[in-house]
Coordinates of C-alpha atoms and ligand atoms in Angstrom, one line a residue:
N83 CA 0.1 -0.1 0.3
I84 CA 1.2 3.7 -1.3
K85 CA 0.3 6.7 1.5
I86 CA 0.0 10.1 0.2
K87 CA -2.0 13.3 1.4
I88 CA -4.8 14.7 -1.1
D89 CA -5.4 18.2 0.2
N90 CA -3.4 17.2 3.2
I91 CA -6.3 14.8 3.6
E92 CA -4.0 10.8 4.3
V93 CA -5.6 8.0 2.0
I94 CA -3.6 4.7 2.3
V95 CA -4.5 2.5 -1.3
P96 CA -2.7 0.2 -2.8
E97 CA 0.3 0.6 -5.6
G98 CA -1.5 1.6 -9.6
T99 CA -3.6 3.5 -8.2
T100 CA -4.4 6.5 -10.1
I101 CA -4.0 9.9 -8.0
L102 CA -8.5 10.4 -9.4
E103 CA -9.3 7.1 -8.1
A104 CA -7.0 7.7 -5.2
A105 CA -8.8 11.3 -4.0
K106 CA -12.7 9.2 -4.9
K107 CA -11.6 7.3 -1.7
V108 CA -11.5 10.7 0.5
N109 CA -14.4 11.6 -0.4
I110 CA -12.7 14.2 -3.3
N111 CA -14.3 14.8 -6.6
I112 CA -11.5 16.0 -9.4
P113 CA -13.3 17.8 -12.0
H114 CA -12.7 14.8 -15.3
L115 CA -15.1 14.5 -18.9
C116 CA -12.8 11.7 -20.5
Y117 CA -12.4 9.6 -17.3
H118 CA -14.7 6.2 -16.9
P119 CA -14.6 4.4 -14.3
D120 CA -15.1 1.2 -16.4
Q121 CA -13.1 1.9 -18.9
A122 CA -9.1 2.5 -19.8
I123 CA -7.3 5.6 -19.3
K124 CA -8.2 8.4 -21.7
A125 CA -6.3 11.5 -21.0
N126 CA -7.8 13.3 -23.3
C127 CA -9.9 16.1 -21.7
R128 CA -6.5 17.5 -19.8
L129 CA -10.2 18.2 -16.8
C130 CA -8.2 16.4 -14.4
V131 CA -5.6 19.0 -13.3
V132 CA -3.4 18.8 -10.1
D133 CA -0.6 20.3 -9.1
V134 CA 1.0 17.8 -7.1
S135 CA 4.2 19.1 -4.7
G136 CA 7.4 18.9 -6.6
S137 CA 6.6 19.0 -9.7
R138 CA 7.1 22.4 -12.0
K139 CA 4.2 21.5 -14.9
L140 CA -0.3 20.1 -13.6
T141 CA -0.5 16.4 -13.4
A142 CA -4.2 14.7 -15.1
A143 CA -4.7 13.0 -12.2
C144 CA -6.6 10.2 -14.4
S145 CA -3.4 9.2 -15.8
S146 CA -0.9 9.8 -13.4
F147 CA -0.6 7.6 -10.2
V148 CA 0.9 7.7 -7.0
Y149 CA 4.0 7.1 -5.2
E150 CA 4.6 7.9 -1.5
G151 CA 4.7 10.8 -0.2
M152 CA 3.0 12.6 -3.2
E153 CA 1.5 15.3 -1.8
V154 CA -1.9 16.5 -4.1
H155 CA -3.1 20.0 -4.2
T156 CA -7.0 19.6 -6.3
N157 CA -8.0 23.5 -5.8
T158 CA -5.2 25.6 -5.9
K159 CA -5.3 28.9 -8.4
K160 CA -3.1 27.4 -11.2
V161 CA -4.5 24.0 -10.9
R162 CA -7.9 26.0 -11.1
D163 CA -7.9 28.4 -13.4
M164 CA -6.7 25.5 -15.9
Q165 CA -10.3 23.7 -15.2
K166 CA -12.2 27.1 -16.1
G167 CA -9.9 27.9 -19.0
I168 CA -10.5 24.2 -19.9
L169 CA -13.5 24.4 -19.7
E170 CA -14.7 27.5 -21.0
L171 CA -12.5 26.0 -24.5
I172 CA -15.0 22.9 -24.1
L173 CA -18.1 25.4 -24.5
A174 CA -16.9 27.1 -27.5
N175 CA -16.8 24.1 -29.3
H176 CA -20.4 22.6 -28.1
D177 CA -23.9 23.5 -28.8
Q178 CA -25.1 25.3 -25.0
D179 CA -28.9 25.5 -26.5
C180 CA -29.8 22.9 -22.9
L181 CA -33.2 23.8 -23.0
K182 CA -33.6 21.3 -25.8
C183 CA -31.4 18.8 -24.5
L184 CA -32.7 15.8 -23.0
R185 CA -29.2 15.6 -20.6
N186 CA -30.1 19.0 -19.4
G187 CA -29.9 18.6 -15.8
N188 CA -28.1 15.0 -16.0
C189 CA -24.7 16.7 -17.8
E190 CA -21.5 16.1 -16.5
L191 CA -21.0 18.6 -18.3
Q192 CA -23.2 21.1 -17.6
A193 CA -22.6 19.9 -13.8
L194 CA -18.7 20.9 -14.4
C195 CA -19.8 24.8 -15.5
Q196 CA -22.1 25.1 -12.4
R197 CA -19.4 24.2 -10.3
F198 CA -17.3 26.6 -11.4
N199 CA -19.6 29.7 -11.7
I200 CA -19.7 29.3 -15.9
S201 CA -23.2 31.0 -17.7
K202 CA -21.5 31.1 -21.1
T203 CA -17.9 31.0 -22.8
N204 CA -16.6 34.5 -24.0
L205 CA -15.0 32.8 -26.4
V206 CA -15.0 32.6 -30.2
D207 CA -17.7 30.3 -31.1
T208 CA -15.5 27.1 -32.4
V209 CA -18.5 24.0 -33.3
D210 CA -17.7 22.1 -36.5
A211 CA -20.4 20.3 -37.2
L212 CA -21.6 17.2 -38.9
P213 CA -25.1 17.2 -39.8
L214 CA -27.3 15.8 -36.5
D215 CA -27.9 11.9 -37.8
D216 CA -31.5 11.1 -36.9
T217 CA -32.2 8.2 -39.6
N218 CA -32.1 5.8 -37.3
P219 CA -35.6 5.2 -34.6
S220 CA -33.2 5.1 -32.1
L221 CA -30.7 6.9 -31.3
I222 CA -29.6 10.5 -32.4
R223 CA -26.3 12.1 -32.5
D224 CA -25.7 15.7 -32.2
S225 CA -21.9 16.6 -32.6
A226 CA -22.1 20.6 -31.9
K227 CA -23.4 18.3 -28.1
C228 CA -19.2 16.7 -28.5
V229 CA -17.2 17.2 -25.6
K230 CA -14.7 14.6 -27.8
C231 CA -13.4 12.9 -24.8
N232 CA -14.2 9.6 -26.1
R233 CA -16.2 7.3 -24.0
C234 CA -18.9 6.7 -26.7
V235 CA -15.1 4.8 -29.2
D236 CA -14.4 3.4 -26.6
A237 CA -17.5 1.4 -26.1
C238 CA -17.5 0.5 -29.7
Q239 CA -14.9 -0.2 -30.3
K240 CA -13.0 -1.8 -27.5
V241 CA -16.5 -3.5 -25.3
Q242 CA -18.7 -3.9 -28.1
E243 CA -16.3 -4.2 -30.7
V244 CA -19.0 -3.4 -33.8
H245 CA -16.1 -0.5 -34.9
V246 CA -18.5 2.1 -36.1
L247 CA -17.6 5.7 -33.8
T248 CA -14.5 6.4 -34.5
H249 CA -12.4 9.4 -35.6
S250 CA -12.3 12.0 -38.3
H251 CA -10.7 15.2 -39.1
R252 CA -8.2 17.6 -36.2
S253 CA -7.5 20.1 -34.3
V254 CA -11.2 22.3 -34.3
H255 CA -12.4 19.9 -37.9
Y256 CA -11.7 16.9 -35.3
N257 CA -14.7 14.3 -34.9
I258 CA -15.8 11.4 -33.7
T259 CA -18.1 9.7 -36.1
P260 CA -18.5 7.1 -38.2
A261 CA -16.6 6.3 -41.4
Y262 CA -16.8 9.1 -44.2
E263 CA -18.8 10.8 -41.7
M264 CA -21.8 8.7 -42.7
P265 CA -24.7 8.4 -40.4
L266 CA -25.5 5.3 -38.2
E267 CA -28.7 4.0 -39.9
Q268 CA -26.0 3.5 -43.2
T269 CA -23.2 2.0 -41.0
F270 CA -23.3 -1.6 -39.1
C271 CA -24.8 -0.1 -36.3
V272 CA -26.1 -2.9 -34.4
F273 CA -28.2 0.3 -31.9
C274 CA -27.5 -1.1 -28.8
G275 CA -26.5 2.5 -27.2
Q276 CA -23.6 1.3 -25.4
C277 CA -22.8 4.5 -26.1
A278 CA -25.3 6.7 -25.4
A279 CA -25.0 5.0 -22.1
V280 CA -21.5 6.8 -21.4
C281 CA -21.5 10.0 -23.5
P282 CA -21.3 13.2 -20.9
V283 CA -23.2 14.7 -22.7
G284 CA -26.5 15.0 -25.2
A285 CA -24.4 13.4 -28.5
I286 CA -25.8 10.9 -28.3
V287 CA -29.1 10.1 -26.9
E288 CA -31.7 7.8 -27.6
K289 CA -34.6 8.5 -29.7
D290 CA -37.5 10.4 -27.3
D291 CA -40.8 8.8 -28.3
T292 CA -42.8 9.9 -25.5
A293 CA -44.9 12.7 -27.3
K294 CA -46.2 10.0 -29.5
V295 CA -46.9 7.8 -26.6
W296 CA -48.4 10.9 -25.1
D297 CA -51.1 11.4 -28.6
A298 CA -51.8 7.6 -28.1
I299 CA -52.9 8.4 -24.9
Y300 CA -55.1 11.6 -25.6
D301 CA -56.6 10.0 -28.7
P302 CA -60.2 8.3 -27.5
K303 CA -60.8 6.3 -30.3
K304 CA -57.7 3.8 -29.1
H305 CA -57.1 1.4 -26.3
V306 CA -53.6 2.1 -25.0
I307 CA -51.1 -1.2 -23.2
V308 CA -48.4 -1.1 -22.1
Q309 CA -45.8 -4.0 -21.0
V310 CA -42.8 -3.9 -18.9
A311 CA -39.3 -5.1 -19.5
P312 CA -37.8 -7.3 -16.7
A313 CA -35.1 -5.1 -16.5
V314 CA -36.8 -1.5 -16.0
R315 CA -38.1 -2.0 -12.4
V316 CA -34.5 -3.2 -10.2
A317 CA -33.0 0.4 -12.5
L318 CA -36.0 3.2 -13.1
G319 CA -35.8 4.5 -9.3
D320 CA -32.1 6.2 -10.3
A321 CA -34.1 8.1 -11.9
F322 CA -35.7 9.2 -8.4
N323 CA -32.2 9.6 -6.2
L324 CA -34.0 5.9 -4.4
P325 CA -30.2 3.7 -3.4
K326 CA -29.3 1.5 -7.1
G327 CA -30.9 -1.4 -7.6
T328 CA -34.9 -0.5 -5.4
I329 CA -37.3 -3.0 -6.3
V330 CA -40.1 -1.1 -7.7
T331 CA -42.9 -2.9 -9.7
G332 CA -45.2 -1.9 -7.3
K333 CA -45.2 2.0 -8.0
M334 CA -43.4 1.9 -11.3
V335 CA -47.4 0.2 -12.4
A336 CA -49.2 2.4 -10.2
A337 CA -47.3 5.7 -12.6
L338 CA -48.4 4.0 -15.5
R339 CA -52.0 3.7 -14.2
R340 CA -52.0 7.6 -12.6
L341 CA -50.2 8.0 -16.7
G342 CA -53.9 7.5 -17.8
F343 CA -52.3 3.3 -19.1
D344 CA -55.7 1.4 -20.5
K345 CA -54.1 -1.8 -19.0
I346 CA -50.3 -2.6 -17.8
F347 CA -49.0 -6.2 -18.7
D348 CA -45.3 -7.2 -17.8
T349 CA -42.9 -8.9 -20.4
N350 CA -42.2 -11.0 -18.1
F351 CA -45.2 -12.7 -19.0
T352 CA -44.2 -13.6 -22.4
A353 CA -40.1 -13.9 -20.9
D354 CA -41.9 -17.0 -19.7
L355 CA -43.7 -18.3 -23.0
T356 CA -40.7 -18.3 -24.9
I357 CA -39.1 -20.6 -22.4
M358 CA -42.3 -22.4 -23.3
E359 CA -41.6 -22.2 -27.5
E360 CA -37.8 -21.7 -26.9
G361 CA -37.0 -25.0 -24.8
N362 CA -39.5 -26.5 -27.0
E363 CA -37.1 -25.4 -29.9
L364 CA -34.0 -26.9 -28.6
I365 CA -35.6 -30.8 -27.2
Q366 CA -35.9 -30.7 -30.3
R367 CA -33.1 -29.8 -32.5
L368 CA -31.3 -31.5 -28.9
T369 CA -33.1 -35.0 -29.9
K370 CA -34.2 -34.9 -33.8
G371 CA -31.3 -33.2 -35.3
G372 CA -31.5 -29.4 -35.9
T373 CA -28.1 -26.6 -35.6
L374 CA -26.7 -26.7 -32.5
P375 CA -25.6 -24.9 -30.9
M376 CA -28.9 -23.2 -30.9
I377 CA -28.5 -19.9 -29.8
T378 CA -31.3 -17.1 -28.6
S379 CA -32.5 -14.6 -30.2
C380 CA -33.2 -12.2 -28.2
S381 CA -32.0 -9.1 -27.9
P382 CA -31.7 -7.1 -31.4
G383 CA -29.1 -5.4 -30.2
W384 CA -26.6 -9.1 -31.0
I385 CA -29.7 -9.7 -33.9
N386 CA -28.0 -6.6 -35.9
F387 CA -24.6 -8.0 -34.8
I388 CA -25.3 -11.7 -36.7
E389 CA -27.8 -10.6 -39.2
G390 CA -24.8 -7.4 -39.8
R391 CA -21.1 -9.3 -39.6
Y392 CA -22.1 -13.4 -38.6
D393 CA -25.1 -13.9 -41.4
H394 CA -22.9 -17.7 -42.4
L395 CA -24.0 -18.4 -38.2
L396 CA -28.0 -17.7 -38.9
A397 CA -28.6 -20.7 -38.8
H398 CA -27.2 -20.8 -35.4
L399 CA -30.9 -18.6 -33.6
S400 CA -33.7 -19.8 -32.0
S401 CA -36.5 -18.7 -34.2
C402 CA -38.2 -17.7 -31.3
K403 CA -39.2 -13.8 -31.9
S404 CA -38.3 -11.5 -28.0
P405 CA -40.5 -11.7 -25.2
Q406 CA -41.3 -7.9 -26.3
Q407 CA -43.1 -9.1 -30.0
M408 CA -44.4 -11.8 -28.2
F409 CA -45.5 -10.1 -25.9
G410 CA -46.7 -7.5 -29.5
A411 CA -47.8 -10.4 -31.6
L412 CA -50.9 -11.6 -28.7
S413 CA -51.3 -7.7 -27.1
K414 CA -53.2 -7.8 -32.2
S415 CA -54.6 -11.2 -32.3
Y416 CA -55.3 -13.0 -28.8
Y417 CA -55.8 -10.1 -26.4
P418 CA -58.2 -7.8 -28.8
E419 CA -60.2 -10.9 -29.6
M420 CA -60.4 -12.3 -26.0
A421 CA -62.2 -7.9 -25.4
G422 CA -63.7 -8.4 -28.4
M423 CA -61.3 -5.0 -30.0
D424 CA -60.3 -4.2 -33.7
P425 CA -56.6 -5.0 -33.4
K426 CA -55.9 -1.4 -35.1
N427 CA -57.8 0.3 -32.2
V428 CA -55.4 -1.0 -29.4
Y429 CA -52.0 0.6 -28.9
T430 CA -48.6 -1.1 -27.7
V431 CA -46.1 0.1 -25.8
S432 CA -43.2 -0.8 -24.6
I433 CA -41.1 0.3 -21.6
M434 CA -37.5 -0.9 -22.4
P435 CA -33.6 -0.7 -20.7
C436 CA -32.5 -1.4 -24.7
T437 CA -32.8 1.6 -27.7
A438 CA -32.4 -1.7 -30.1
K439 CA -35.9 -2.8 -28.7
K440 CA -37.1 0.5 -30.9
Y441 CA -35.2 -0.8 -34.8
E442 CA -37.3 -4.9 -33.2
A443 CA -40.4 -3.3 -33.4
Q444 CA -39.5 -1.8 -37.0
R445 CA -38.4 -4.7 -38.0
P446 CA -40.8 -5.4 -41.3
E447 CA -41.4 -8.1 -40.0
M448 CA -43.0 -8.0 -37.0
M449 CA -46.1 -7.6 -38.0
T450 CA -49.2 -9.7 -37.3
N451 CA -52.8 -8.9 -38.6
G452 CA -51.7 -6.5 -40.4
V453 CA -51.2 -4.4 -37.8
A454 CA -47.5 -3.4 -36.3
E455 CA -47.0 -5.4 -33.2
V456 CA -45.5 -3.1 -31.1
D457 CA -46.7 0.6 -31.8
A458 CA -43.6 2.8 -29.5
V459 CA -41.4 1.5 -27.9
L460 CA -39.6 4.2 -24.5
T461 CA -36.8 3.6 -22.7
T462 CA -36.0 3.4 -19.0
R463 CA -35.5 7.3 -19.2
E464 CA -38.5 7.6 -21.6
L465 CA -40.8 7.3 -19.0
A466 CA -39.1 8.6 -16.5
R467 CA -38.8 11.9 -18.3
M468 CA -42.6 11.1 -19.4
I469 CA -43.8 10.4 -14.6
Q470 CA -41.4 13.7 -13.7
S471 CA -43.6 15.5 -16.5
A472 CA -46.7 14.5 -15.2
G473 CA -45.8 15.7 -12.2
I474 CA -46.2 12.0 -10.0
D475 CA -44.5 12.3 -7.1
F476 CA -43.2 8.0 -8.0
V477 CA -41.7 7.5 -4.6
A478 CA -45.3 8.6 -2.7
L479 CA -47.1 6.1 -4.9
E480 CA -48.9 3.5 -3.0
E481 CA -47.7 0.0 -4.9
D482 CA -50.3 -1.8 -7.8
Q483 CA -50.7 -4.1 -9.8
F484 CA -50.0 -5.5 -13.2
D485 CA -53.2 -5.9 -15.2
N486 CA -54.3 -9.8 -16.5
P487 CA -54.2 -11.6 -18.3
F488 CA -51.2 -10.9 -19.4
G489 CA -49.5 -9.7 -15.4
I490 CA -48.2 -13.0 -13.6
G491 CA -44.3 -13.6 -13.9
T492 CA -42.8 -16.2 -13.0
G493 CA -39.3 -15.9 -11.7
A494 CA -37.7 -17.8 -14.4
G495 CA -39.6 -14.7 -16.6
A496 CA -38.6 -11.9 -13.9
I497 CA -34.1 -13.2 -14.4
F498 CA -33.7 -13.0 -18.4
G499 CA -33.2 -9.2 -17.6
A500 CA -29.4 -10.2 -15.9
T501 CA -26.4 -11.5 -18.2
G502 CA -27.9 -15.7 -18.1
G503 CA -30.7 -15.4 -16.9
V504 CA -32.5 -16.1 -20.8
M505 CA -30.0 -20.0 -20.2
E506 CA -31.3 -20.4 -16.4
A507 CA -34.3 -20.1 -17.3
A508 CA -34.5 -22.0 -20.6
L509 CA -32.9 -24.7 -18.6
R510 CA -35.7 -25.0 -15.3
T511 CA -37.8 -26.0 -17.7
A512 CA -36.0 -28.2 -20.7
Y513 CA -35.0 -30.4 -17.7
E514 CA -38.0 -30.7 -16.4
V515 CA -39.8 -31.6 -19.5
I516 CA -37.0 -34.3 -20.0
T517 CA -37.0 -36.0 -17.1
G518 CA -40.4 -35.4 -16.0
K519 CA -38.5 -34.6 -12.3
G520 CA -38.6 -31.8 -9.7
L521 CA -34.9 -29.9 -10.4
P522 CA -33.0 -30.2 -6.7
S523 CA -32.1 -26.7 -7.1
L524 CA -33.6 -24.1 -8.6
N525 CA -29.9 -22.1 -8.6
F526 CA -28.0 -22.5 -11.3
T527 CA -24.9 -19.7 -10.7
E528 CA -22.5 -21.2 -12.3
V529 CA -23.8 -19.1 -15.6
R530 CA -24.8 -15.8 -13.1
G531 CA -22.9 -12.1 -12.4
L532 CA -20.6 -10.5 -14.8
S533 CA -17.4 -12.5 -15.9
G534 CA -17.0 -11.5 -19.7
I535 CA -18.0 -15.4 -20.6
K536 CA -19.4 -18.3 -18.2
E537 CA -20.5 -21.8 -19.4
S538 CA -21.5 -24.5 -17.7
I539 CA -22.2 -28.4 -17.8
V540 CA -25.9 -29.9 -16.8
L541 CA -26.2 -33.2 -17.1
I542 CA -29.6 -34.0 -18.0
D543 CA -30.6 -37.7 -17.5
D544 CA -27.6 -39.4 -18.9
M545 CA -27.3 -36.3 -21.8
E546 CA -24.3 -33.6 -20.5
L547 CA -25.4 -30.5 -21.7
K548 CA -22.4 -27.9 -21.8
V549 CA -23.9 -24.6 -21.8
A550 CA -21.9 -20.9 -22.3
V551 CA -23.6 -17.3 -22.1
A552 CA -22.0 -13.7 -23.2
H553 CA -22.4 -10.5 -22.9
G554 CA -21.4 -7.5 -24.5
L555 CA -20.7 -7.9 -28.4
G556 CA -16.8 -8.3 -28.1
N557 CA -17.3 -11.3 -26.4
A558 CA -20.4 -13.6 -28.1
K559 CA -18.2 -12.7 -31.1
I560 CA -15.5 -15.3 -28.4
L561 CA -18.2 -17.6 -29.4
L562 CA -19.3 -17.0 -32.4
K563 CA -14.7 -17.9 -33.7
Q564 CA -15.8 -21.1 -31.7
I565 CA -18.9 -22.0 -34.5
E566 CA -16.4 -20.9 -37.5
K567 CA -13.5 -23.4 -36.4
G568 CA -15.5 -26.1 -35.9
E569 CA -14.5 -26.3 -32.2
S570 CA -17.4 -24.9 -29.7
P571 CA -18.7 -27.5 -27.2
Y572 CA -21.2 -26.4 -26.0
A573 CA -25.4 -27.1 -27.4
F574 CA -26.5 -23.8 -26.1
I575 CA -25.3 -20.3 -26.3
E576 CA -27.5 -16.9 -24.9
I577 CA -25.4 -13.9 -25.6
M578 CA -27.2 -10.5 -25.3
A579 CA -25.9 -7.3 -26.1
C580 CA -25.4 -5.5 -23.1
P581 CA -22.7 -5.8 -20.5
G582 CA -24.5 -7.6 -17.7
G583 CA -27.7 -7.7 -20.1
C584 CA -30.7 -5.8 -19.9
I585 CA -30.2 -4.0 -17.0
G586 CA -27.3 -3.3 -18.2
G587 CA -29.1 -1.5 -21.9
G588 CA -28.1 1.5 -23.5
G589 CA -31.5 3.3 -22.2
Q590 CA -31.2 2.5 -18.7
P591 CA -30.8 5.7 -16.2
I592 CA -27.2 6.8 -16.4
K593 CA -25.0 6.0 -14.6
S594 CA -25.1 1.9 -15.5
T595 CA -21.8 2.3 -14.0
R596 CA -20.2 -1.9 -12.7
D597 CA -21.1 -1.3 -9.1
V598 CA -24.2 0.3 -10.4
K599 CA -25.8 -3.2 -12.5
E600 CA -23.6 -5.2 -9.6
K601 CA -26.9 -4.2 -7.3
R602 CA -29.9 -4.2 -10.5
I603 CA -28.0 -7.8 -10.7
E604 CA -28.8 -8.5 -6.8
A605 CA -32.3 -7.7 -6.9
I606 CA -33.4 -9.7 -10.0
Y607 CA -32.9 -12.9 -8.2
K608 CA -34.2 -11.2 -4.8
I609 CA -37.1 -11.2 -7.3
D610 CA -37.0 -14.7 -8.3
E611 CA -36.0 -15.9 -4.6
D612 CA -39.3 -14.0 -4.2
L613 CA -41.7 -15.5 -6.4
P614 CA -43.6 -18.0 -5.7
L615 CA -43.6 -19.7 -8.7
R616 CA -40.5 -20.2 -10.3
K617 CA -40.1 -21.4 -13.8
S618 CA -41.6 -20.8 -16.0
H619 CA -43.9 -24.1 -17.8
K620 CA -45.6 -23.1 -14.4
N621 CA -47.1 -20.1 -15.0
P622 CA -51.3 -20.6 -15.2
D623 CA -52.0 -18.1 -17.2
I624 CA -49.4 -19.6 -19.8
L625 CA -50.8 -23.2 -19.5
K626 CA -54.0 -20.7 -19.6
L627 CA -52.4 -19.4 -23.7
Y628 CA -51.6 -22.8 -24.3
D629 CA -55.3 -24.2 -23.6
N630 CA -57.0 -21.7 -24.9
Y631 CA -55.6 -20.3 -27.4
L632 CA -51.7 -21.7 -28.6
G633 CA -51.8 -25.1 -28.2
E634 CA -48.8 -26.5 -28.2
P635 CA -45.4 -24.9 -27.9
L636 CA -43.5 -25.5 -31.3
G637 CA -48.0 -25.4 -32.7
H638 CA -48.6 -24.3 -35.6
K639 CA -50.5 -20.8 -34.2
S640 CA -47.9 -20.6 -32.0
H641 CA -45.4 -20.5 -35.2
Q642 CA -48.0 -18.0 -37.1
L643 CA -47.5 -15.9 -33.4
L644 CA -44.2 -16.4 -32.2
H645 CA -42.1 -17.2 -34.3
T646 CA -39.2 -15.1 -37.0
H647 CA -36.5 -15.7 -39.5
Y648 CA -33.8 -13.9 -39.0
H649 CA -31.9 -12.0 -42.1
S650 CA -28.9 -10.9 -43.3
Ligands
HC0_189 FE1 -34.6 -7.3 -22.0 FE2 -36.2 -9.7 -22.9 S1 -34.7 -9.5 -21.0 S2 -33.7 -8.2 -24.0 O1 -33.3 -7.6 -21.8 O2 -35.3 -12.1 -23.8 O3 -34.7 -5.4 -23.3 O4 -35.6 -6.4 -19.2 O5 -37.1 -7.2 -22.5 O6 -38.0 -8.5 -25.3 O7 -38.0 -10.0 -21.3 C1 -34.4 -6.0 -23.0 C2 -34.3 -7.3 -20.5 C3 -36.6 -6.9 -22.7 C4 -37.5 -9.5 -24.3 C5 -37.5 -10.0 -22.1 C6 -35.9 -11.3 -23.6

C-alpha cells in the first residue's frame, strides 16, 4: 500500500491507483469528462489536472499513479484557473441550447459549469458540427454537443467491438463519427446504445418517442396498453434518487396507471412464453437433429450484430421472436379477440431498458393481423421523463399490480433481465420437461454474474448439456469464432448485446457503472427468490394461453405468431 496526502488528507491506497481514484476514496471529486470508471485511461480532456508538490507542471489525475509520500493539491488557484479555461474552450465548441437537450439536468458538462460558475463562454464559437443524425429509430447523434471525450468510441470499439464510431479530421475540426461521416443507419451500428450510456453530455441520446405515446393516450379511439421489460423495475428508481438496485415494480405500475395507460402488463409473462417455445425448440434440435449450438434470439442488438457481421451463422439462432415481440403479437391477436376489439384500435407500448428494441419493433417482419405488433418503444429514461413531466411523486406512490391476462410472470421470466437469466430459465424448464422430475436446485449459479463468458455442464438424465453465456458483443465474438472453426463444445448459448445483460441496457438511467450493474443483478435474483412461481412451465396463465388459444409449443399458431426468421 501507498500513503499519500490529497488536500492535506491522508489516503492509503494500493500501488497502481491513480490520483483521481485515490481522491474518490476520500470523497474528493476531481473534475473530469473523459474518465469513466469502467473504461481505459484516455487522458484527453485534461480537466482533471492537479498540483503535485515538487512538479513544475500540472498533472492529469486520471492518468498519473500515486507514489509514496506524494502530496496533491486539487484546489489551488493555478489548478482552478486551468480547469476553468479548459471548460470555456470545451463550451466554445459545444452547442449550449441546454433547455432543448435530453440530458438537461443530468449532464456532466453542465454540472461542471455550475461548479465553476460558468454560464457562457466569451471565446469565439468554434462549433464545426456534422449534420444531426436522426435517420434511425433508436439513437440521435448531435455532433454539435460532442465534447470529444472518446468514451463512446471506447464502448463501440473496445467493449462491443462493433467499430462503428471513430474519428475524423484534426484540431477544431476533429470529430467523433462513423467512417466517411456516414449516418448510423448506413453503418453496421447495432443500436445497442452503449455509446449513449457512457456519453457525459447529450451528443448521443435515445430517439425520444414520448410525444407519440402521449398522443395515443389522449386519443379516445385508442386502447393503449403497455408492457414492461424485466430489467426496468430494478433501474427506474435511479431516476428518482432511490438507492441503486431498489425494486420498484409496484410503484412503476402505479405510475403507468396514473399516466393513463388502459392496461399494464408484464413482459415477464412473455419471457415465460419464450421459454416454452425456445426450450421446446432446443429439445427438438437435441433429440431430432437441428443446428447446434442453438443461440438465443431475444436481444435485438445481438440480432443486428449477427445479421450484419456473421450471417453465415444465422441457422444457429432460435427462431423465437423476443418476449417484446411475442407480447406484441398476442396484443394484436389473442388480446383483441378476447376483448372483442379491432386490433387496429389497440396501441401497444413497450417500456424497455434498450435502444435497439425501438429498431426491433419497426422490423417489417414484426407485423400481426396487418398491424405493427408494438407501436412505440420507450426506454427506462423516457418513462422516467414522462413520470416527471406529469408531476407524479414517484417515491410516494402506493404499490399497484399488473393486469390480467398478461400480468403473471415467474421468477424464470424475471431473471431474463440479467446476463445468464435466459439460460437459467431455459434450463429450469428443459430439465423438468425432459426428465419429468423436479429439479433438486433451481439456482444455476455458474451462469450468473459479470464474468464475460460463463459456462456450465448440466446433467439431464444421462445427457451432458454444455452451455455458455456471453454478454457484450466483444465476448460474443469469442463464442462465434469457436463455432466458425467447428470447435464449439456447446449445445446452447445465450448472448445478450449489452454488458451485464438488459440491466446494463443502453436505455437505462445514467450511469450504469459496474457497481450499479451488480446492485441491479442482485435485485433481479431477489425478485426471483421471492416469487412463489419460479419456472416458466408452471405459470398458470401460460398454460391457460396454450389451452385456450395457442394449442401447444411449436404448434401451428405458435409458429404463426411467435416465431420469425432472421436474415442478412
Ligand atoms: Fe430484455 Fe427481454 S430480457 S431483451 O434484456 O429476452 O430490453 O429487461 O425485455 O424482449 O423479457 C431488454 C430486459 C427484455 C425481451 C425479455 C428478452
